[in-house]
């Protein structure tokens, strides 16, 4: 029931859906882009003996896209004036918070399941590489979801008058997005 309530709020609020779900569309566009430019990624001239970097590039693209898919960053704040009422529900705090993380993981699943699968098949990355990218993506998304939810618990924006204020102007979204982009850059450098 909690999960359905979360999805109802997510899909029922266009600004929430667009801003936190934009990464899903970007994920499909990235898969199409990588597949239509397959020759570039498979060319000996570009990578030569360094074909092993292709899975790393796919992983970095997936990480970057994950930084745009984090409904958990605003899921507490979006409750707004109803948050005190939710505290009276006969559910545990862990169930309530787990539902928010679970919704985030389900929404983001095309990025860490379909993107590596489509690109892996298209670029002949091999089964082990595809599974590794998927597992890393799921773990990374779980980390982002948990960190985003923690940030939103520490920095809620409950005094909003418009949902856009929460989705676009809250500190938890800014910190989570910039931090995850920073982690993507560090991963690419390492």
PDB file of C-alpha atoms in Angstrom:
ATOM      1  CA  UNK A   1       0.000   0.000   0.000  1.00  0.00           C
ATOM      2  CA  UNK A   2       2.859   2.372   0.834  1.00  0.00           C
ATOM      3  CA  UNK A   3       4.577   1.580  -2.454  1.00  0.00           C
ATOM      4  CA  UNK A   4       1.379   2.289  -4.391  1.00  0.00           C
ATOM      5  CA  UNK A   5       1.043   5.588  -2.515  1.00  0.00           C
ATOM      6  CA  UNK A   6       4.637   6.501  -3.460  1.00  0.00           C
ATOM      7  CA  UNK A   7       4.073   5.640  -7.119  1.00  0.00           C
ATOM      8  CA  UNK A   8       0.776   7.529  -7.114  1.00  0.00           C
ATOM      9  CA  UNK A   9       2.535  10.643  -5.860  1.00  0.00           C
ATOM     10  CA  UNK A  10       5.433  10.163  -8.306  1.00  0.00           C
ATOM     11  CA  UNK A  11       3.295   9.650 -11.406  1.00  0.00           C
ATOM     12  CA  UNK A  12       0.597  12.074 -10.250  1.00  0.00           C
ATOM     13  CA  UNK A  13       2.937  15.046  -9.905  1.00  0.00           C
ATOM     14  CA  UNK A  14       4.283  16.046 -13.341  1.00  0.00           C
ATOM     15  CA  UNK A  15       7.193  18.168 -12.074  1.00  0.00           C
ATOM     16  CA  UNK A  16       8.270  15.363  -9.722  1.00  0.00           C
ATOM     17  CA  UNK A  17       8.003  12.795 -12.514  1.00  0.00           C
ATOM     18  CA  UNK A  18       9.836  14.913 -15.056  1.00  0.00           C
ATOM     19  CA  UNK A  19      12.711  16.021 -12.823  1.00  0.00           C
ATOM     20  CA  UNK A  20      13.287  12.717 -11.061  1.00  0.00           C
ATOM     21  CA  UNK A  21      12.394  10.495 -13.989  1.00  0.00           C
ATOM     22  CA  UNK A  22      14.282  12.332 -16.715  1.00  0.00           C
ATOM     23  CA  UNK A  23      17.214   9.965 -16.305  1.00  0.00           C
ATOM     24  CA  UNK A  24      15.120   7.051 -17.534  1.00  0.00           C
ATOM     25  CA  UNK A  25      14.616   8.799 -20.876  1.00  0.00           C
ATOM     26  CA  UNK A  26      18.293   9.752 -20.948  1.00  0.00           C
ATOM     27  CA  UNK A  27      19.156   6.110 -20.291  1.00  0.00           C
ATOM     28  CA  UNK A  28      17.292   4.951 -23.383  1.00  0.00           C
ATOM     29  CA  UNK A  29      18.808   7.764 -25.455  1.00  0.00           C
ATOM     30  CA  UNK A  30      22.287   6.782 -24.229  1.00  0.00           C
ATOM     31  CA  UNK A  31      21.668   3.165 -25.226  1.00  0.00           C
ATOM     32  CA  UNK A  32      20.505   4.225 -28.692  1.00  0.00           C
ATOM     33  CA  UNK A  33      23.473   6.598 -29.058  1.00  0.00           C
ATOM     34  CA  UNK A  34      25.984   3.930 -28.060  1.00  0.00           C
ATOM     35  CA  UNK A  35      24.409   1.401 -30.397  1.00  0.00           C
ATOM     36  CA  UNK A  36      24.116   3.733 -33.389  1.00  0.00           C
ATOM     37  CA  UNK A  37      27.764   4.706 -32.939  1.00  0.00           C
ATOM     38  CA  UNK A  38      28.832   1.114 -32.426  1.00  0.00           C
ATOM     39  CA  UNK A  39      31.550   1.348 -35.058  1.00  0.00           C
ATOM     40  CA  UNK A  40      33.269   4.139 -33.133  1.00  0.00           C
ATOM     41  CA  UNK A  41      33.387   2.109 -29.926  1.00  0.00           C
ATOM     42  CA  UNK A  42      34.482  -1.048 -31.707  1.00  0.00           C
ATOM     43  CA  UNK A  43      37.131   0.603 -33.900  1.00  0.00           C
ATOM     44  CA  UNK A  44      40.752  -0.324 -33.403  1.00  0.00           C
ATOM     45  CA  UNK A  45      41.781   3.270 -34.162  1.00  0.00           C
ATOM     46  CA  UNK A  46      39.966   4.733 -31.161  1.00  0.00           C
ATOM     47  CA  UNK A  47      40.780   2.197 -28.462  1.00  0.00           C
ATOM     48  CA  UNK A  48      43.302  -0.126 -30.099  1.00  0.00           C
ATOM     49  CA  UNK A  49      44.425  -2.630 -27.483  1.00  0.00           C
ATOM     50  CA  UNK A  50      42.421  -0.847 -24.813  1.00  0.00           C
ATOM     51  CA  UNK A  51      38.990  -2.348 -25.576  1.00  0.00           C
ATOM     52  CA  UNK A  52      38.730  -3.117 -21.849  1.00  0.00           C
ATOM     53  CA  UNK A  53      37.838   0.540 -21.198  1.00  0.00           C
ATOM     54  CA  UNK A  54      34.485   0.234 -22.994  1.00  0.00           C
ATOM     55  CA  UNK A  55      32.739  -1.368 -19.959  1.00  0.00           C
ATOM     56  CA  UNK A  56      34.227   1.396 -17.787  1.00  0.00           C
ATOM     57  CA  UNK A  57      32.816   4.048 -20.139  1.00  0.00           C
ATOM     58  CA  UNK A  58      29.392   2.352 -20.047  1.00  0.00           C
ATOM     59  CA  UNK A  59      29.583   2.242 -16.238  1.00  0.00           C
ATOM     60  CA  UNK A  60      30.452   5.960 -16.048  1.00  0.00           C
ATOM     61  CA  UNK A  61      27.558   6.830 -18.367  1.00  0.00           C
ATOM     62  CA  UNK A  62      25.231   4.753 -16.204  1.00  0.00           C
ATOM     63  CA  UNK A  63      26.541   6.455 -13.036  1.00  0.00           C
ATOM     64  CA  UNK A  64      26.012   9.890 -14.526  1.00  0.00           C
ATOM     65  CA  UNK A  65      22.459   9.033 -15.522  1.00  0.00           C
ATOM     66  CA  UNK A  66      21.828   7.653 -12.013  1.00  0.00           C
ATOM     67  CA  UNK A  67      22.578  11.107 -10.636  1.00  0.00           C
ATOM     68  CA  UNK A  68      19.429  12.341 -12.378  1.00  0.00           C
ATOM     69  CA  UNK A  69      17.188   9.577 -10.981  1.00  0.00           C
ATOM     70  CA  UNK A  70      16.726  10.118  -7.265  1.00  0.00           C
ATOM     71  CA  UNK A  71      13.134  10.570  -6.109  1.00  0.00           C
ATOM     72  CA  UNK A  72      14.324   9.610  -2.601  1.00  0.00           C
ATOM     73  CA  UNK A  73      16.119  12.980  -2.371  1.00  0.00           C
ATOM     74  CA  UNK A  74      12.771  14.746  -2.105  1.00  0.00           C
ATOM     75  CA  UNK A  75      10.415  11.989  -0.983  1.00  0.00           C
ATOM     76  CA  UNK A  76      10.185  13.197   2.631  1.00  0.00           C
ATOM     77  CA  UNK A  77       9.844  16.873   1.718  1.00  0.00           C
ATOM     78  CA  UNK A  78       7.179  16.144  -0.878  1.00  0.00           C
ATOM     79  CA  UNK A  79       4.940  14.864   1.935  1.00  0.00           C
ATOM     80  CA  UNK A  80       4.811  18.486   3.125  1.00  0.00           C
ATOM     81  CA  UNK A  81       1.970  19.221   5.513  1.00  0.00           C
ATOM     82  CA  UNK A  82       0.874  15.559   5.472  1.00  0.00           C
ATOM     83  CA  UNK A  83       4.123  14.348   7.063  1.00  0.00           C
ATOM     84  CA  UNK A  84       2.891  14.723  10.682  1.00  0.00           C
ATOM     85  CA  UNK A  85      -0.215  12.715   9.760  1.00  0.00           C
ATOM     86  CA  UNK A  86       1.915   9.942   8.227  1.00  0.00           C
ATOM     87  CA  UNK A  87       3.739   9.606  11.546  1.00  0.00           C
ATOM     88  CA  UNK A  88       0.462   8.411  13.066  1.00  0.00           C
ATOM     89  CA  UNK A  89       0.091   5.504  10.606  1.00  0.00           C
ATOM     90  CA  UNK A  90       0.519   2.051  12.153  1.00  0.00           C
ATOM     91  CA  UNK A  91       3.771   1.312  10.296  1.00  0.00           C
ATOM     92  CA  UNK A  92       7.353   1.186  11.418  1.00  0.00           C
ATOM     93  CA  UNK A  93       9.788   3.906  10.449  1.00  0.00           C
ATOM     94  CA  UNK A  94      11.998   1.345   8.713  1.00  0.00           C
ATOM     95  CA  UNK A  95       9.071   0.123   6.562  1.00  0.00           C
ATOM     96  CA  UNK A  96       8.200   3.693   5.649  1.00  0.00           C
ATOM     97  CA  UNK A  97      11.774   4.597   4.662  1.00  0.00           C
ATOM     98  CA  UNK A  98      12.397   1.242   2.930  1.00  0.00           C
ATOM     99  CA  UNK A  99       9.373   1.882   0.730  1.00  0.00           C
ATOM    100  CA  UNK A 100      10.866   5.165  -0.435  1.00  0.00           C
ATOM    101  CA  UNK A 101      14.162   3.464  -1.305  1.00  0.00           C
ATOM    102  CA  UNK A 102      12.349   0.578  -3.009  1.00  0.00           C
ATOM    103  CA  UNK A 103      10.351   3.001  -5.168  1.00  0.00           C
ATOM    104  CA  UNK A 104      13.584   4.754  -6.148  1.00  0.00           C
ATOM    105  CA  UNK A 105      15.188   1.423  -7.097  1.00  0.00           C
ATOM    106  CA  UNK A 106      12.192   0.381  -9.204  1.00  0.00           C
ATOM    107  CA  UNK A 107      12.033   3.743 -10.995  1.00  0.00           C
ATOM    108  CA  UNK A 108      15.775   3.624 -11.725  1.00  0.00           C
ATOM    109  CA  UNK A 109      15.877  -0.050 -12.771  1.00  0.00           C
ATOM    110  CA  UNK A 110      15.845   0.660 -16.542  1.00  0.00           C
ATOM    111  CA  UNK A 111      19.157   2.478 -16.064  1.00  0.00           C
ATOM    112  CA  UNK A 112      20.997  -0.308 -14.273  1.00  0.00           C
ATOM    113  CA  UNK A 113      19.271  -3.257 -15.952  1.00  0.00           C
ATOM    114  CA  UNK A 114      18.238  -2.335 -19.502  1.00  0.00           C
ATOM    115  CA  UNK A 115      21.064   0.090 -20.401  1.00  0.00           C
ATOM    116  CA  UNK A 116      23.874  -2.401 -19.606  1.00  0.00           C
ATOM    117  CA  UNK A 117      21.930  -5.253 -21.214  1.00  0.00           C
ATOM    118  CA  UNK A 118      21.168  -3.430 -24.475  1.00  0.00           C
ATOM    119  CA  UNK A 119      24.605  -1.866 -24.760  1.00  0.00           C
ATOM    120  CA  UNK A 120      26.330  -5.066 -23.655  1.00  0.00           C
ATOM    121  CA  UNK A 121      24.646  -7.075 -26.387  1.00  0.00           C
ATOM    122  CA  UNK A 122      25.153  -4.356 -28.983  1.00  0.00           C
ATOM    123  CA  UNK A 123      28.848  -3.851 -28.211  1.00  0.00           C
ATOM    124  CA  UNK A 124      29.607  -7.504 -27.457  1.00  0.00           C
ATOM    125  CA  UNK A 125      30.814  -6.738 -23.946  1.00  0.00           C
ATOM    126  CA  UNK A 126      30.440 -10.302 -22.729  1.00  0.00           C
ATOM    127  CA  UNK A 127      28.183 -11.782 -20.092  1.00  0.00           C
ATOM    128  CA  UNK A 128      30.533 -11.195 -17.151  1.00  0.00           C
ATOM    129  CA  UNK A 129      30.993  -7.510 -18.009  1.00  0.00           C
ATOM    130  CA  UNK A 130      27.254  -6.965 -18.423  1.00  0.00           C
ATOM    131  CA  UNK A 131      26.460  -8.686 -15.116  1.00  0.00           C
ATOM    132  CA  UNK A 132      29.223  -6.714 -13.384  1.00  0.00           C
ATOM    133  CA  UNK A 133      27.894  -3.408 -14.747  1.00  0.00           C
ATOM    134  CA  UNK A 134      24.357  -4.327 -13.682  1.00  0.00           C
ATOM    135  CA  UNK A 135      25.437  -5.284 -10.158  1.00  0.00           C
ATOM    136  CA  UNK A 136      27.570  -2.184  -9.780  1.00  0.00           C
ATOM    137  CA  UNK A 137      24.682  -0.068 -11.083  1.00  0.00           C
ATOM    138  CA  UNK A 138      22.205  -1.591  -8.631  1.00  0.00           C
ATOM    139  CA  UNK A 139      24.590  -1.112  -5.694  1.00  0.00           C
ATOM    140  CA  UNK A 140      25.381   2.444  -6.779  1.00  0.00           C
ATOM    141  CA  UNK A 141      21.675   3.285  -7.156  1.00  0.00           C
ATOM    142  CA  UNK A 142      20.974   1.794  -3.720  1.00  0.00           C
ATOM    143  CA  UNK A 143      23.732   3.990  -2.298  1.00  0.00           C
ATOM    144  CA  UNK A 144      22.338   7.088  -4.052  1.00  0.00           C
ATOM    145  CA  UNK A 145      18.800   6.300  -2.889  1.00  0.00           C
ATOM    146  CA  UNK A 146      19.894   5.777   0.713  1.00  0.00           C
ATOM    147  CA  UNK A 147      22.139   8.840   0.744  1.00  0.00           C
ATOM    148  CA  UNK A 148      19.449  10.959  -0.918  1.00  0.00           C
ATOM    149  CA  UNK A 149      16.864   9.846   1.623  1.00  0.00           C
ATOM    150  CA  UNK A 150      19.277  10.541   4.495  1.00  0.00           C
ATOM    151  CA  UNK A 151      19.989  14.000   3.089  1.00  0.00           C
ATOM    152  CA  UNK A 152      16.272  14.674   2.783  1.00  0.00           C
ATOM    153  CA  UNK A 153      15.734  13.567   6.380  1.00  0.00           C
ATOM    154  CA  UNK A 154      18.500  15.922   7.525  1.00  0.00           C
ATOM    155  CA  UNK A 155      17.472  18.827   5.263  1.00  0.00           C
ATOM    156  CA  UNK A 156      13.734  18.592   4.608  1.00  0.00           C
ATOM    157  CA  UNK A 157      11.947  21.453   2.880  1.00  0.00           C
ATOM    158  CA  UNK A 158       8.508  21.240   4.445  1.00  0.00           C
ATOM    159  CA  UNK A 159       7.433  24.859   4.035  1.00  0.00           C
ATOM    160  CA  UNK A 160       6.982  24.716   0.278  1.00  0.00           C
ATOM    161  CA  UNK A 161       4.043  26.272  -1.516  1.00  0.00           C
ATOM    162  CA  UNK A 162       4.785  24.672  -4.875  1.00  0.00           C
ATOM    163  CA  UNK A 163       6.146  21.171  -5.577  1.00  0.00           C
ATOM    164  CA  UNK A 164       8.740  22.718  -7.894  1.00  0.00           C
ATOM    165  CA  UNK A 165      10.362  24.332  -4.854  1.00  0.00           C
ATOM    166  CA  UNK A 166      11.046  20.889  -3.384  1.00  0.00           C
ATOM    167  CA  UNK A 167      12.143  19.210  -6.601  1.00  0.00           C
ATOM    168  CA  UNK A 168      14.292  22.040  -7.957  1.00  0.00           C
ATOM    169  CA  UNK A 169      15.415  24.129  -4.995  1.00  0.00           C
ATOM    170  CA  UNK A 170      15.972  21.819  -2.053  1.00  0.00           C
ATOM    171  CA  UNK A 171      19.424  21.392  -0.587  1.00  0.00           C
ATOM    172  CA  UNK A 172      19.144  17.598  -0.538  1.00  0.00           C
ATOM    173  CA  UNK A 173      18.694  17.456  -4.322  1.00  0.00           C
ATOM    174  CA  UNK A 174      21.591  19.830  -4.962  1.00  0.00           C
ATOM    175  CA  UNK A 175      24.013  18.009  -2.672  1.00  0.00           C
ATOM    176  CA  UNK A 176      22.968  14.536  -3.859  1.00  0.00           C
ATOM    177  CA  UNK A 177      23.204  15.448  -7.549  1.00  0.00           C
ATOM    178  CA  UNK A 178      26.557  17.232  -7.311  1.00  0.00           C
ATOM    179  CA  UNK A 179      28.014  14.506  -5.086  1.00  0.00           C
ATOM    180  CA  UNK A 180      26.959  11.720  -7.431  1.00  0.00           C
ATOM    181  CA  UNK A 181      28.361  13.588 -10.438  1.00  0.00           C
ATOM    182  CA  UNK A 182      31.598  13.992  -8.465  1.00  0.00           C
ATOM    183  CA  UNK A 183      31.673  10.252  -7.780  1.00  0.00           C
ATOM    184  CA  UNK A 184      31.160   9.603 -11.493  1.00  0.00           C
ATOM    185  CA  UNK A 185      34.115  11.828 -12.358  1.00  0.00           C
ATOM    186  CA  UNK A 186      36.286  10.128  -9.724  1.00  0.00           C
ATOM    187  CA  UNK A 187      35.313   6.720 -11.075  1.00  0.00           C
ATOM    188  CA  UNK A 188      36.193   7.825 -14.612  1.00  0.00           C
ATOM    189  CA  UNK A 189      39.576   9.127 -13.497  1.00  0.00           C
ATOM    190  CA  UNK A 190      40.357   6.055 -11.397  1.00  0.00           C
TER     191      UNK A 190
END
